PDB file of C-alpha atoms in Angstrom:
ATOM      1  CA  UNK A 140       0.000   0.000   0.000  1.00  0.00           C
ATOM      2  CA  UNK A 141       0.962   3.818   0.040  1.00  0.00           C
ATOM      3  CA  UNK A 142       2.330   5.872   2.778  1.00  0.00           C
ATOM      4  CA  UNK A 143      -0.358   8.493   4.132  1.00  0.00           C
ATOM      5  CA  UNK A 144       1.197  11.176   5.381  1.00  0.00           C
ATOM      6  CA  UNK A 145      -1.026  12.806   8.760  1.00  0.00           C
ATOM      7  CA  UNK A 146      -0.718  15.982  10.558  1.00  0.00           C
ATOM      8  CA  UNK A 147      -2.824  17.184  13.205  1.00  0.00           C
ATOM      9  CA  UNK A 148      -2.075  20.958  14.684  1.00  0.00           C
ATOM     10  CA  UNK A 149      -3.850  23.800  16.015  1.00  0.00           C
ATOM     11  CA  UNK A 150      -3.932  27.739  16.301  1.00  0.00           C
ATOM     12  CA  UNK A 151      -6.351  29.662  17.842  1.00  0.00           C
ATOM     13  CA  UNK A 152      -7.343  33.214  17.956  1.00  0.00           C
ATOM     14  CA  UNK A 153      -9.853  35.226  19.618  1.00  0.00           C
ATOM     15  CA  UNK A 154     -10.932  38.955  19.999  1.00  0.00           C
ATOM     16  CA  UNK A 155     -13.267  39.798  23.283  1.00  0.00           C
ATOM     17  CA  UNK A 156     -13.714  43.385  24.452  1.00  0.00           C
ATOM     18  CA  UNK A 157     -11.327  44.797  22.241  1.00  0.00           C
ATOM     19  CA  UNK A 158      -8.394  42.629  22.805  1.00  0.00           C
ATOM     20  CA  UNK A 159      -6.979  39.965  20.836  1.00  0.00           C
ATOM     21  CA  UNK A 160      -5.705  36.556  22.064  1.00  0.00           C
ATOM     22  CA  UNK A 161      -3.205  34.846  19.718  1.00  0.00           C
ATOM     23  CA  UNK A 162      -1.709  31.553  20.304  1.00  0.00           C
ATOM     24  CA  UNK A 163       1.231  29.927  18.135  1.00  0.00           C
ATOM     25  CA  UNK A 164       0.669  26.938  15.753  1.00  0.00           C
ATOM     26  CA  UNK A 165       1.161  23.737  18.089  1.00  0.00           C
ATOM     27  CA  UNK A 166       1.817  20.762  16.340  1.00  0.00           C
ATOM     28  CA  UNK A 167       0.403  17.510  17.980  1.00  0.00           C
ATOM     29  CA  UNK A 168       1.424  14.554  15.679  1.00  0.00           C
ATOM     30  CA  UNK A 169       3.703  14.619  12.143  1.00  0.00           C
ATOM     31  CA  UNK A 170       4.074  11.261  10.480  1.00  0.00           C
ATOM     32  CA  UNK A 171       3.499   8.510   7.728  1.00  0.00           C
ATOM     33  CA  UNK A 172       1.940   5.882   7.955  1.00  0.00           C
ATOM     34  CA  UNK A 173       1.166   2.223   5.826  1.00  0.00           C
ATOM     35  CA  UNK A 174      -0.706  -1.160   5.761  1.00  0.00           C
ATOM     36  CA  UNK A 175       2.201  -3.991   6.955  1.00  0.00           C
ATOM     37  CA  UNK A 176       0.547  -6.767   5.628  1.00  0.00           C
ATOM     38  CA  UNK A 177       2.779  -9.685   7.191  1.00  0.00           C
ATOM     39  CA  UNK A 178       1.269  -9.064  10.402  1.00  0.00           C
ATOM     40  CA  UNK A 179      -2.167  -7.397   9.689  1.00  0.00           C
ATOM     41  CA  UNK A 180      -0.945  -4.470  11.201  1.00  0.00           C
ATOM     42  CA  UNK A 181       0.259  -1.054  10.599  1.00  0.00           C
ATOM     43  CA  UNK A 182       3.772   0.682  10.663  1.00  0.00           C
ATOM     44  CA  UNK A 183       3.992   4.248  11.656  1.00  0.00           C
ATOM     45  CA  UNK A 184       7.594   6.539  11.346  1.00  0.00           C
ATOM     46  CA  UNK A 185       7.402  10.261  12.965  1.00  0.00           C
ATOM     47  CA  UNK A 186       6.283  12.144  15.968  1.00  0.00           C
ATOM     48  CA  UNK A 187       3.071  10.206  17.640  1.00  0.00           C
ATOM     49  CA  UNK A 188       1.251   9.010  20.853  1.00  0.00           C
ATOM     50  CA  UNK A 189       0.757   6.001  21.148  1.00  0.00           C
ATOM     51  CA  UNK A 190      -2.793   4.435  21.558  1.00  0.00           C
ATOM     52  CA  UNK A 191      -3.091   3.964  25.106  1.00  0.00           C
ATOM     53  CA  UNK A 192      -4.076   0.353  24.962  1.00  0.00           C
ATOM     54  CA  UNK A 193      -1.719  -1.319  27.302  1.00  0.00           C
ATOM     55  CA  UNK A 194      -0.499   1.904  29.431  1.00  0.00           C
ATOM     56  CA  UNK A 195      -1.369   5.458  29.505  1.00  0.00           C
ATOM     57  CA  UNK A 196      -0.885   6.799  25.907  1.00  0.00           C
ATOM     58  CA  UNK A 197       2.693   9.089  25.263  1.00  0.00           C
ATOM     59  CA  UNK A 198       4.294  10.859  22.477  1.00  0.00           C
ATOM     60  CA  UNK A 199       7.086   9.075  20.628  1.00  0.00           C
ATOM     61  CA  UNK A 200       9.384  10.013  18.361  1.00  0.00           C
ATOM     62  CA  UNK A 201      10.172   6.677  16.220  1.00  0.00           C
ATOM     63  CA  UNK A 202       8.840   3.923  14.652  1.00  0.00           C
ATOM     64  CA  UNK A 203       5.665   1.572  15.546  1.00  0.00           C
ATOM     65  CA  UNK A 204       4.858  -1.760  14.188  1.00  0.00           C
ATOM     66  CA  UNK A 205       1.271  -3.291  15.539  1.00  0.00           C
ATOM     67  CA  UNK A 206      -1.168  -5.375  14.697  1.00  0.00           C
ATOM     68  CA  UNK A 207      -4.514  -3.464  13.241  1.00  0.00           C
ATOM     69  CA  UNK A 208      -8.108  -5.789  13.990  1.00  0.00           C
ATOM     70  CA  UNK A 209      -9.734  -3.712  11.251  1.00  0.00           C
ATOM     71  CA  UNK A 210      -7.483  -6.018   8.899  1.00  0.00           C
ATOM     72  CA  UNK A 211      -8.416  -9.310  10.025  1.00  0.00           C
ATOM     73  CA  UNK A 212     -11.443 -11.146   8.435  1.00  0.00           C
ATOM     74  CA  UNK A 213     -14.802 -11.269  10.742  1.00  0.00           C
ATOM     75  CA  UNK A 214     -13.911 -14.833  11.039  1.00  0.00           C
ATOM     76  CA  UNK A 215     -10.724 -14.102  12.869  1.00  0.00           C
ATOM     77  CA  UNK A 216     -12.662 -11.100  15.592  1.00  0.00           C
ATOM     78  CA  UNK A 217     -13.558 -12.293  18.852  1.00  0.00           C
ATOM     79  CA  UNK A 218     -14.915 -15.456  20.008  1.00  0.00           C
ATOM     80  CA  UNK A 219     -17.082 -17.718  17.567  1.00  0.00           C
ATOM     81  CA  UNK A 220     -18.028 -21.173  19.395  1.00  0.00           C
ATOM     82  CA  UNK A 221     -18.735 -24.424  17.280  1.00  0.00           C
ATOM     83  CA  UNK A 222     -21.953 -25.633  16.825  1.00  0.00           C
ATOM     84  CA  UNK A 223     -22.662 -29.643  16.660  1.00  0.00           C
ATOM     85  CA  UNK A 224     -25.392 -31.814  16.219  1.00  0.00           C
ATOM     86  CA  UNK A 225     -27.574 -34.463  14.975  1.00  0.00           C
ATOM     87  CA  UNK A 226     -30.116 -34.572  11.866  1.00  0.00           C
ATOM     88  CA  UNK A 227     -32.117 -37.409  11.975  1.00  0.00           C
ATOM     89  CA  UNK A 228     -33.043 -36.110   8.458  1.00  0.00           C
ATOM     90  CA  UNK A 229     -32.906 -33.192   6.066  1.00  0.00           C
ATOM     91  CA  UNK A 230     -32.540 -30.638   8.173  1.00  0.00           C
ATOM     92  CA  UNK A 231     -32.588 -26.951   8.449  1.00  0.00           C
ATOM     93  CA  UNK A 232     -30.216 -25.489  11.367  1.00  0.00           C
ATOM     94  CA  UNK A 233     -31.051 -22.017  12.801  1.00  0.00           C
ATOM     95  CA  UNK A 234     -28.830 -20.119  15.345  1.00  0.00           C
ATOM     96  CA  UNK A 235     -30.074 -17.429  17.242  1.00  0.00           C
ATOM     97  CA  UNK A 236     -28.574 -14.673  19.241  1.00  0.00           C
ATOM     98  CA  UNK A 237     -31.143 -12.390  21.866  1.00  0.00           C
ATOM     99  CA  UNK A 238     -34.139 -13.102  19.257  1.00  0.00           C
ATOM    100  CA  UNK A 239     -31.778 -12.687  16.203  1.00  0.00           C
ATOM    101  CA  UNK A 240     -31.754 -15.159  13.286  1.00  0.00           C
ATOM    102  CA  UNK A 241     -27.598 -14.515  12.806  1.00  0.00           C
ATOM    103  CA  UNK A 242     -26.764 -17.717  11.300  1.00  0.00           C
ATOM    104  CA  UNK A 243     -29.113 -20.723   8.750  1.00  0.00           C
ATOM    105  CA  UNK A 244     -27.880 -23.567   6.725  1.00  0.00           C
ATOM    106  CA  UNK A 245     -29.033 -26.661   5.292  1.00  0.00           C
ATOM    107  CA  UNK A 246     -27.895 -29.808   6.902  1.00  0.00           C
ATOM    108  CA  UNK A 247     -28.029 -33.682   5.768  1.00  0.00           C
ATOM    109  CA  UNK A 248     -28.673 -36.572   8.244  1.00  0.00           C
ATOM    110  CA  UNK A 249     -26.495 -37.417  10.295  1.00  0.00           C
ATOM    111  CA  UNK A 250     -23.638 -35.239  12.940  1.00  0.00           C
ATOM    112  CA  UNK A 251     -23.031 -31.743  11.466  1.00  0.00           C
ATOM    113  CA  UNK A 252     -20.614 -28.868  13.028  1.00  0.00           C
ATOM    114  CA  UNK A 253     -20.755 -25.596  12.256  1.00  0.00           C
ATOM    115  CA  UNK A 254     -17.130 -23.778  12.995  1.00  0.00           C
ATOM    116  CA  UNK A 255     -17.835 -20.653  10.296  1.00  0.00           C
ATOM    117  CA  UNK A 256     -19.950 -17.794  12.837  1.00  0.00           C
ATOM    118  CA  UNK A 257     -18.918 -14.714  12.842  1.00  0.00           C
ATOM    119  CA  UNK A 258     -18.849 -12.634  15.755  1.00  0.00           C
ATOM    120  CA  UNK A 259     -22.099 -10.713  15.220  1.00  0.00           C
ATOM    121  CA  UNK A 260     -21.222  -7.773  18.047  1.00  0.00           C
ATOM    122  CA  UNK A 261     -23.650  -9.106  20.353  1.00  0.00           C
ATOM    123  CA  UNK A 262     -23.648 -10.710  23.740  1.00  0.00           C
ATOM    124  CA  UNK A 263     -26.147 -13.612  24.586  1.00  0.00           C
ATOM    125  CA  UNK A 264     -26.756 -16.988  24.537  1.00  0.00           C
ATOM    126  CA  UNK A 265     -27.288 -18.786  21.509  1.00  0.00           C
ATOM    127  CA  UNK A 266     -30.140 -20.931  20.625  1.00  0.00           C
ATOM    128  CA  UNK A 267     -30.213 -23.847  18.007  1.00  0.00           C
ATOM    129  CA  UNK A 268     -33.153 -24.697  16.436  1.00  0.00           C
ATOM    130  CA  UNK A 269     -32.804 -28.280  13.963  1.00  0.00           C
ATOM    131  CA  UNK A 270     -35.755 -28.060  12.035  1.00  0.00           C
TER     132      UNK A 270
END
């Protein structure tokens, strides 16, 4: 992919009862940044805070190499349980999260799994209906 380069600054100004208020230019963050596809992650060279995640965020001056979740495939976010059973015949299998249809397929008899959910953003127990 292609470096983006990002720069986020501010000046202010301000005029109240005849005086003016003038601040100077403050930059906050100067660098470039790119998709690192080995790990799914991003790689970041310049003046930056970092996010915060682990410890209280700080500014660096440097690089950073981490991973990115809004690369990975819904399969691969959060936790997606497996889902077996028996058909006793043609069946269709319905799974259901708080009231929500999220997941139907077609099933012949006999033991089926289903290890393809996705992690729909909700929390709740899941119901199975074998119909």
């Amino acid at each position: 992919g292609n470096w983006a380069f990002r720069h986020f600054g501010s000046k202010s100004w301000s005029q109240s009862e005849g005086q003016s208020y003038n601040t100077p230019y403050q930059t906050y963050e100067t660098y470039v940044q790119r998709d690192f596809a080995p790990i799914r992650g991003l790689v970041t060279l310049g003046d930056f805070y970092t996010s915060g995640q682990v410890v209280e965020g700080f500014a660096l001056r440097g690089i950073d190499i981490s991973s990115d979740d809004r690369m990975l495939s819904p399969s691969q976010l959060g936790f997606a349980p497996r889902v077996q059973g028996i058909a006793n015949s043609n069946a269709v299998v319905s799974i259901y999260q708080n009231g929500n249809i999220i997941y139907q397929t077609n099933v012949t008899p006999g033991p089926f799994v289903i290890d393809d959910l996705y992690s729909s953003g909700y929390n709740g127990d899941l119901t199975v209906e074998i119909l």
